[in-house]
PDB file of C-alpha atoms in Angstrom:
ATOM      1  CA  SER A 256     -40.472 -12.713  14.740  1.00 47.00           C
ATOM      2  CA  PRO A 257     -37.752 -14.026  17.754  1.00 55.00           C
ATOM      3  CA  HIS A 258     -34.239 -11.909  17.641  1.00 55.00           C
ATOM      4  CA  LEU A 259     -31.608 -14.908  17.361  1.00 54.00           C
ATOM      5  CA  PRO A 260     -28.182 -14.179  18.772  1.00 54.00           C
ATOM      6  CA  PRO A 261     -25.397 -13.452  16.342  1.00 54.00           C
ATOM      7  CA  LYS A 262     -23.438 -16.610  15.246  1.00 53.00           C
ATOM      8  CA  PRO A 263     -19.983 -16.813  16.504  1.00 54.00           C
ATOM      9  CA  VAL A 264     -17.145 -15.973  13.856  1.00 50.00           C
ATOM     10  CA  SER A 265     -13.876 -17.478  14.240  1.00 50.00           C
ATOM     11  CA  LEU A 266     -10.705 -14.811  13.521  1.00 52.00           C
ATOM     12  CA  CYS A 267      -6.913 -15.882  13.437  1.00 53.00           C
ATOM     13  CA  ILE A 268      -4.685 -13.456  12.402  1.00 52.00           C
ATOM     14  CA  LEU A 269      -0.900 -14.730  12.707  1.00 52.00           C
ATOM     15  CA  PHE A 270       1.997 -12.227  12.215  1.00 51.00           C
ATOM     16  CA  SER A 271       5.310 -13.300  10.910  1.00 52.00           C
ATOM     17  CA  ASN A 272       8.206 -10.965  11.002  1.00 51.00           C
ATOM     18  CA  GLN A 273      11.725 -11.274   9.131  1.00 50.00           C
ATOM     19  CA  SER A 274      13.818  -8.566   8.864  1.00 51.00           C
ATOM     20  CA  THR A 275      16.455  -8.927   6.135  1.00 52.00           C
ATOM     21  CA  THR A 276      19.696  -6.552   5.990  1.00 50.00           C
ATOM     22  CA  TYR A 277      21.003  -5.467   2.425  1.00 53.00           C
ATOM     23  CA  SER A 278      23.949  -2.900   2.128  1.00 53.00           C
ATOM     24  CA  PRO A 279      23.422  -0.355   2.838  1.00 60.00           C
ATOM     25  CA  SER A 280      20.060   0.067   4.090  1.00 70.00           C
ATOM     26  CA  ILE A 281      17.908  -1.957   6.233  1.00 81.00           C
ATOM     27  CA  PHE A 282      14.653  -3.345   4.927  1.00 81.00           C
ATOM     28  CA  LYS A 283      11.733  -5.231   7.039  1.00 85.00           C
ATOM     29  CA  ILE A 284       9.525  -7.644   5.390  1.00 87.00           C
ATOM     30  CA  TYR A 285       6.397  -8.609   7.060  1.00 87.00           C
ATOM     31  CA  TYR A 286       3.715 -11.319   6.208  1.00 89.00           C
ATOM     32  CA  PHE A 287       0.274 -11.029   7.629  1.00 90.00           C
ATOM     33  CA  PHE A 288      -1.839 -14.042   7.255  1.00 90.00           C
ATOM     34  CA  THR A 289      -5.316 -13.756   8.487  1.00 89.00           C
ATOM     35  CA  THR A 290      -7.790 -16.851   8.816  1.00 88.00           C
ATOM     36  CA  SER A 291     -11.424 -16.610   9.388  1.00 86.00           C
ATOM     37  CA  SER A 292     -14.853 -18.597   8.921  1.00 80.00           C
ATOM     38  CA  GLU A 293     -18.628 -17.848   8.229  1.00 81.00           C
ATOM     39  CA  VAL A 294     -17.647 -14.297   7.584  1.00 86.00           C
ATOM     40  CA  THR A 295     -19.760 -12.909   4.818  1.00 88.00           C
ATOM     41  CA  ASN A 296     -17.645 -11.814   1.469  1.00 90.00           C
ATOM     42  CA  PHE A 297     -14.538 -12.285   3.004  1.00 91.00           C
ATOM     43  CA  PRO A 298     -11.625 -14.843   2.172  1.00 94.00           C
ATOM     44  CA  GLU A 299     -11.382 -17.695   4.580  1.00 92.00           C
ATOM     45  CA  PHE A 300      -7.391 -16.877   4.145  1.00 94.00           C
ATOM     46  CA  VAL A 301      -5.562 -13.620   3.421  1.00 94.00           C
ATOM     47  CA  ALA A 302      -1.583 -13.358   2.814  1.00 94.00           C
ATOM     48  CA  ILE A 303      -0.183 -10.150   2.565  1.00 94.00           C
ATOM     49  CA  GLY A 304       3.491  -9.159   2.070  1.00 92.00           C
ATOM     50  CA  MET A 305       4.945  -5.759   3.329  1.00 92.00           C
ATOM     51  CA  VAL A 306       8.667  -4.449   2.877  1.00 90.00           C
ATOM     52  CA  ASP A 307       8.474  -1.603   5.419  1.00 89.00           C
ATOM     53  CA  ASP A 308       5.357   0.070   4.977  1.00 89.00           C
ATOM     54  CA  ILE A 309       4.557  -1.140   1.426  1.00 94.00           C
ATOM     55  CA  GLN A 310       2.515  -3.825   0.220  1.00 96.00           C
ATOM     56  CA  ILE A 311       4.419  -6.124  -2.016  1.00 95.00           C
ATOM     57  CA  ASP A 312       1.926  -9.164  -2.658  1.00 96.00           C
ATOM     58  CA  TYR A 313      -1.440 -10.701  -2.103  1.00 97.00           C
ATOM     59  CA  TYR A 314      -2.980 -14.236  -2.060  1.00 98.00           C
ATOM     60  CA  ASP A 315      -6.685 -14.868  -0.837  1.00 97.00           C
ATOM     61  CA  SER A 316      -8.507 -18.240  -0.538  1.00 96.00           C
ATOM     62  CA  ASN A 317     -11.331 -17.049  -3.218  1.00 96.00           C
ATOM     63  CA  THR A 318      -9.261 -16.089  -6.068  1.00 96.00           C
ATOM     64  CA  LYS A 319      -6.368 -18.667  -5.202  1.00 96.00           C
ATOM     65  CA  ARG A 320      -3.752 -16.540  -7.089  1.00 96.00           C
ATOM     66  CA  TYR A 321      -0.514 -14.898  -5.887  1.00 96.00           C
ATOM     67  CA  LEU A 322      -0.225 -11.027  -6.964  1.00 96.00           C
ATOM     68  CA  LEU A 323       2.514  -8.937  -7.216  1.00 96.00           C
ATOM     69  CA  LYS A 324       1.225  -5.442  -5.851  1.00 97.00           C
ATOM     70  CA  GLN A 325       4.477  -3.513  -7.005  1.00 95.00           C
ATOM     71  CA  ASP A 326       6.007  -2.491 -10.377  1.00 93.00           C
ATOM     72  CA  TRP A 327       9.307  -2.980  -9.572  1.00 90.00           C
ATOM     73  CA  MET A 328       8.923  -6.891  -8.512  1.00 88.00           C
ATOM     74  CA  LYS A 329       7.378  -7.374 -11.529  1.00 89.00           C
ATOM     75  CA  LYS A 330      10.264  -6.136 -13.454  1.00 88.00           C
ATOM     76  CA  VAL A 331      12.460  -8.417 -11.450  1.00 80.00           C
ATOM     77  CA  THR A 332      10.216 -11.686 -11.681  1.00 87.00           C
ATOM     78  CA  ASP A 333      10.026 -10.801 -15.306  1.00 88.00           C
ATOM     79  CA  ASP A 334      13.055 -13.113 -15.938  1.00 89.00           C
ATOM     80  CA  ASP A 335      11.639 -16.340 -14.019  1.00 91.00           C
ATOM     81  CA  ALA A 336       8.344 -17.547 -15.747  1.00 86.00           C
ATOM     82  CA  ASP A 337       7.454 -19.912 -13.265  1.00 93.00           C
ATOM     83  CA  TYR A 338       7.833 -17.146 -10.404  1.00 93.00           C
ATOM     84  CA  LEU A 339       3.865 -16.727  -9.948  1.00 94.00           C
ATOM     85  CA  GLU A 340       2.974 -20.269 -10.166  1.00 95.00           C
ATOM     86  CA  GLU A 341       5.129 -21.028  -7.516  1.00 95.00           C
ATOM     87  CA  GLU A 342       4.566 -18.672  -5.145  1.00 95.00           C
ATOM     88  CA  THR A 343       0.926 -19.659  -5.706  1.00 96.00           C
ATOM     89  CA  GLU A 344       1.380 -23.059  -4.867  1.00 97.00           C
ATOM     90  CA  LYS A 345       3.421 -21.979  -1.593  1.00 95.00           C
ATOM     91  CA  SER A 346       0.711 -19.752  -0.565  1.00 96.00           C
ATOM     92  CA  VAL A 347      -1.893 -22.507  -0.879  1.00 96.00           C
ATOM     93  CA  GLY A 348       0.279 -24.528   1.388  1.00 95.00           C
ATOM     94  CA  SER A 349       0.114 -21.880   3.703  1.00 94.00           C
ATOM     95  CA  GLN A 350      -3.643 -21.630   3.396  1.00 94.00           C
ATOM     96  CA  LEU A 351      -3.709 -25.303   4.388  1.00 94.00           C
ATOM     97  CA  HIS A 352      -1.539 -24.847   7.115  1.00 92.00           C
ATOM     98  CA  HIS A 353      -3.274 -21.883   8.643  1.00 88.00           C
ATOM     99  CA  LYS A 354      -6.531 -24.029   8.302  1.00 89.00           C
ATOM    100  CA  ASN A 355      -5.299 -26.899  10.514  1.00 89.00           C
ATOM    101  CA  SER A 356      -4.289 -24.988  12.924  1.00 85.00           C
ATOM    102  CA  THR A 357      -7.070 -22.726  13.179  1.00 84.00           C
ATOM    103  CA  ASP A 358      -9.186 -26.072  13.173  1.00 84.00           C
ATOM    104  CA  GLN A 359      -7.082 -27.095  15.869  1.00 83.00           C
ATOM    105  CA  ALA A 360      -7.510 -23.843  17.854  1.00 80.00           C
ATOM    106  CA  GLU A 361     -11.465 -24.208  17.547  1.00 79.00           C
ATOM    107  CA  GLN A 362     -11.468 -27.584  19.143  1.00 81.00           C
ATOM    108  CA  PHE A 363      -9.915 -25.865  22.246  1.00 77.00           C
ATOM    109  CA  SER A 364     -12.345 -23.068  22.097  1.00 74.00           C
ATOM    110  CA  PRO A 365     -15.383 -25.112  23.995  1.00 75.00           C
ATOM    111  CA  PHE A 366     -12.558 -25.135  27.049  1.00 72.00           C
ATOM    112  CA  ILE A 367     -11.547 -21.752  26.830  1.00 70.00           C
ATOM    113  CA  ASP A 368     -14.997 -20.280  27.069  1.00 70.00           C
ATOM    114  CA  GLU A 369     -15.956 -22.905  30.065  1.00 75.00           C
ATOM    115  CA  MET A 370     -12.742 -21.830  32.006  1.00 71.00           C
ATOM    116  CA  ILE A 371     -13.712 -17.549  31.150  1.00 72.00           C
ATOM    117  CA  HIS A 372     -17.109 -18.159  32.146  1.00 72.00           C
ATOM    118  CA  ARG A 373     -16.372 -19.977  35.697  1.00 72.00           C
ATOM    119  CA  LYS A 374     -15.066 -16.773  37.161  1.00 59.00           C
TER     120      LYS A 374
END
């Protein structure tokens, strides 16, 4: 049987960095967003929040659920019954935004490929 070339895969990794100061310490808050298409067994969109080097939350397009990753965050949000639902809605909005951005970038892909292969 003929060997077919692998199908191209799109992967876009976007980083958001926000540093926040709380006296007397400084904490760095990072959010990592990935969008992908046609990757087997991998969500189309993943969002991960980090404080310094500790993961604090997680969302992906397969589960469509915002999850807290630290017990201290669960304790802090116990008094806010709507917190997880609100953060899930925000995450769905981020997913749609990043999907649109990736789709727009893919529209330029043929032009970029053509420019690269002209050399």
